XYZ file of N, CA and C in Angstrom:
285
model
N -126.241 99.387 -99.563
C -126.492 98.522 -98.430
C -127.231 99.333 -97.374
N -128.366 98.816 -96.890
C -129.102 99.541 -95.860
C -128.277 99.685 -94.580
N -128.366 100.843 -93.960
C -127.600 101.089 -92.742
C -128.294 100.539 -91.502
N -129.582 100.405 -91.552
C -130.311 99.885 -90.410
C -130.017 98.387 -90.221
N -129.721 97.992 -89.001
C -129.395 96.582 -88.736
C -130.595 95.668 -88.989
N -131.785 96.146 -88.675
C -132.973 95.332 -88.901
C -133.196 95.110 -90.390
N -133.056 96.158 -91.190
C -133.233 96.008 -92.630
C -132.161 95.110 -93.229
N -130.943 95.237 -92.753
C -129.860 94.383 -93.240
C -130.131 92.929 -92.865
N -130.578 92.705 -91.632
C -130.915 91.361 -91.185
C -132.030 90.762 -92.049
N -133.084 91.533 -92.299
C -134.193 91.043 -93.124
C -133.762 90.794 -94.560
N -132.926 91.682 -95.098
C -132.430 91.501 -96.452
C -131.626 90.216 -96.576
N -130.716 89.977 -95.645
C -129.908 88.762 -95.681
C -130.762 87.520 -95.433
N -131.787 87.643 -94.595
C -132.673 86.504 -94.344
C -133.442 86.131 -95.611
N -133.961 87.118 -96.310
C -134.695 86.849 -97.557
C -133.748 86.308 -98.627
N -132.584 86.924 -98.768
C -131.609 86.431 -99.748
C -131.141 85.017 -99.406
N -130.943 84.739 -98.130
C -130.556 83.398 -97.704
C -131.630 82.373 -98.002
N -132.889 82.748 -97.789
C -133.994 81.845 -98.075
C -134.073 81.543 -99.568
N -133.940 82.572 -100.384
C -133.993 82.380 -101.837
C -132.807 81.535 -102.312
N -131.602 81.870 -101.854
C -130.415 81.110 -102.261
C -130.486 79.665 -101.763
N -130.987 79.460 -100.556
C -131.117 78.102 -100.020
C -132.118 77.270 -100.790
N -133.213 77.884 -101.183
C -134.226 77.179 -101.963
C -133.680 76.803 -103.333
N -132.971 77.734 -103.972
C -132.385 77.460 -105.286
C -131.310 76.382 -105.188
N -130.472 76.444 -104.155
C -129.434 75.428 -103.974
C -130.049 74.047 -103.787
N -131.142 73.968 -103.037
C -131.812 72.686 -102.843
C -132.431 72.199 -104.151
N -133.016 73.109 -104.907
C -133.624 72.732 -106.183
C -132.585 72.224 -107.174
N -131.377 72.744 -107.094
C -130.310 72.279 -107.977
C -129.715 70.966 -107.458
N -129.589 70.834 -106.156
C -128.910 69.676 -105.565
C -129.721 68.389 -105.660
N -131.021 68.469 -105.556
C -131.829 67.243 -105.527
C -131.716 66.440 -106.825
N -131.873 67.032 -107.996
C -131.795 66.192 -109.194
C -130.385 65.705 -109.542
N -129.350 66.417 -109.119
C -127.987 66.015 -109.480
C -127.296 65.212 -108.380
N -128.011 64.911 -107.302
C -127.389 64.205 -106.180
C -126.797 62.855 -106.562
N -127.448 62.038 -107.397
C -126.846 60.735 -107.723
C -125.536 60.828 -108.518
N -125.344 61.889 -109.284
C -124.157 61.983 -110.127
C -122.980 62.677 -109.465
N -123.210 63.435 -108.391
C -122.165 64.233 -107.765
C -121.816 63.629 -106.406
N -120.547 63.627 -106.026
C -120.165 63.088 -104.704
C -120.831 63.848 -103.545
N -121.093 63.133 -102.474
C -121.789 63.699 -101.314
C -121.076 64.913 -100.709
N -119.740 64.924 -100.577
C -119.104 66.120 -100.007
C -119.325 67.391 -100.842
N -119.390 67.235 -102.144
C -119.633 68.390 -102.997
C -121.070 68.894 -102.844
N -122.009 67.969 -102.727
C -123.409 68.364 -102.487
C -123.511 69.077 -101.144
N -122.860 68.538 -100.127
C -122.914 69.136 -98.790
C -122.239 70.494 -98.752
N -121.349 70.768 -99.679
C -120.657 72.050 -99.719
C -121.578 73.188 -100.132
N -122.433 72.971 -101.136
C -123.299 74.061 -101.567
C -124.760 73.879 -101.161
N -125.136 72.717 -100.641
C -126.485 72.508 -100.123
C -126.435 71.611 -98.889
N -125.952 72.141 -97.764
C -125.848 71.301 -96.566
C -127.208 70.869 -96.024
N -128.244 71.592 -96.351
C -129.575 71.241 -95.870
C -130.051 69.900 -96.365
N -129.637 69.521 -97.560
C -130.047 68.236 -98.110
C -129.497 67.087 -97.269
N -128.229 67.161 -96.918
C -127.616 66.091 -96.124
C -128.127 66.101 -94.684
N -128.336 67.287 -94.117
C -128.866 67.367 -92.750
C -130.284 66.811 -92.705
N -131.092 67.136 -93.706
C -132.468 66.641 -93.734
C -132.509 65.124 -93.881
N -131.556 64.565 -94.620
C -131.506 63.110 -94.730
C -131.224 62.455 -93.379
N -130.454 63.128 -92.541
C -130.127 62.578 -91.225
C -131.201 62.850 -90.174
N -131.864 63.990 -90.279
C -132.750 64.443 -89.217
C -134.228 64.185 -89.502
N -134.603 64.015 -90.750
C -136.023 63.877 -91.096
C -136.658 62.777 -90.248
N -137.827 63.047 -89.713
C -138.480 62.061 -88.850
C -138.819 60.793 -89.626
N -138.525 59.657 -89.014
C -138.800 58.380 -89.656
C -139.987 57.715 -88.967
N -141.098 58.395 -88.990
C -142.309 57.826 -88.401
C -143.117 57.156 -89.505
N -144.128 56.474 -89.102
C -144.973 55.788 -90.078
C -146.161 56.668 -90.443
N -145.853 57.879 -90.798
C -146.881 58.811 -91.261
C -146.978 58.693 -92.774
N -147.783 59.548 -93.366
C -147.936 59.507 -94.812
C -146.674 60.008 -95.509
N -146.537 59.662 -96.759
C -145.380 60.076 -97.547
C -145.341 61.602 -97.676
N -146.488 62.228 -97.832
C -146.540 63.685 -97.955
C -146.084 64.357 -96.662
N -146.463 63.814 -95.517
C -146.062 64.390 -94.234
C -144.552 64.305 -94.074
N -143.973 63.145 -94.394
C -142.533 62.953 -94.268
C -141.776 63.848 -95.242
N -142.239 63.925 -96.480
C -141.576 64.758 -97.480
C -141.688 66.234 -97.122
N -142.823 66.636 -96.553
C -142.994 68.025 -96.122
C -141.979 68.403 -95.051
N -141.776 67.519 -94.075
C -140.779 67.797 -93.037
C -139.371 67.785 -93.600
N -139.114 66.893 -94.539
C -137.816 66.849 -95.196
C -137.520 68.192 -95.864
N -138.479 68.714 -96.603
C -138.285 70.005 -97.277
C -138.125 71.151 -96.287
N -138.916 71.154 -95.231
C -138.797 72.220 -94.230
C -137.403 72.248 -93.615
N -136.911 71.082 -93.249
C -135.581 70.998 -92.625
C -134.506 71.425 -93.611
N -134.562 70.920 -94.835
C -133.538 71.224 -95.834
C -133.521 72.715 -96.183
N -134.677 73.315 -96.375
C -134.732 74.743 -96.731
C -134.276 75.595 -95.559
N -134.664 75.241 -94.342
C -134.253 76.033 -93.174
C -132.742 75.987 -92.967
N -132.142 74.810 -93.111
C -130.690 74.702 -92.936
C -129.957 75.445 -94.045
N -130.420 75.298 -95.282
C -129.795 76.037 -96.385
C -129.939 77.541 -96.198
N -131.100 77.994 -95.766
C -131.312 79.433 -95.559
C -130.376 79.962 -94.470
N -130.229 79.213 -93.386
C -129.308 79.646 -92.327
C -127.865 79.648 -92.817
N -127.497 78.663 -93.628
C -126.143 78.576 -94.183
C -125.843 79.790 -95.067
N -126.746 80.093 -95.986
C -126.509 81.224 -96.884
C -126.659 82.565 -96.166
N -127.512 82.645 -95.145
C -127.594 83.861 -94.329
C -126.250 84.133 -93.662
N -125.633 83.080 -93.132
C -124.321 83.240 -92.493
C -123.263 83.671 -93.503
N -123.304 83.106 -94.686
C -122.337 83.495 -95.719
C -122.517 84.957 -96.095
N -123.763 85.379 -96.342
C -124.014 86.780 -96.715
C -123.616 87.724 -95.587
N -123.885 87.341 -94.354
C -123.516 88.183 -93.215
C -122.006 88.312 -93.077
N -121.292 87.201 -93.254
C -119.828 87.268 -93.167
C -119.238 88.091 -94.305
N -119.799 87.976 -95.497
C -119.323 88.795 -96.616
C -119.547 90.282 -96.350
N -120.713 90.620 -95.835
C -121.003 92.020 -95.533
C -120.084 92.535 -94.421
N -119.830 91.712 -93.426
C -118.930 92.101 -92.339
C -117.521 92.331 -92.870
N -117.051 91.404 -93.726
C -115.698 91.539 -94.285
C -115.597 92.764 -95.187
N -116.625 93.024 -95.973
C -116.591 94.207 -96.834
C -116.667 95.489 -96.030
N -117.403 95.463 -94.940
C -117.491 96.633 -94.065
C -116.186 96.916 -93.354
N -115.508 95.870 -92.926
C -114.208 96.039 -92.257
C -113.142 96.490 -93.249
N -113.249 96.031 -94.470
C -112.248 96.377 -95.488
C -112.372 97.837 -95.913
N -113.582 98.373 -95.896
C -113.778 99.754 -96.358
C -113.378 100.784 -95.311
N -113.139 100.361 -94.071
C -112.773 101.314 -93.015
C -111.302 101.609 -93.000
């Protein structure tokens, strides 16, 4: 684990982005078969994007682009927080 706080922050940000993108990619096709609380548990960005996505009369591509941006950003922040809490707990446990 890098000792520098900036490197640790960047590492968790990249890992969170990757994990959030993968979680969204898994959640979208299985959403009709799985209950909403379970989807929100491992991909909260999908449910947040459904609530927050702009409902303007723009093109379908514009709306879908914003939907993806919101969902990936929320998932990335969610997984960044999880990775940060795990690292904090492991750091406290080793002392």
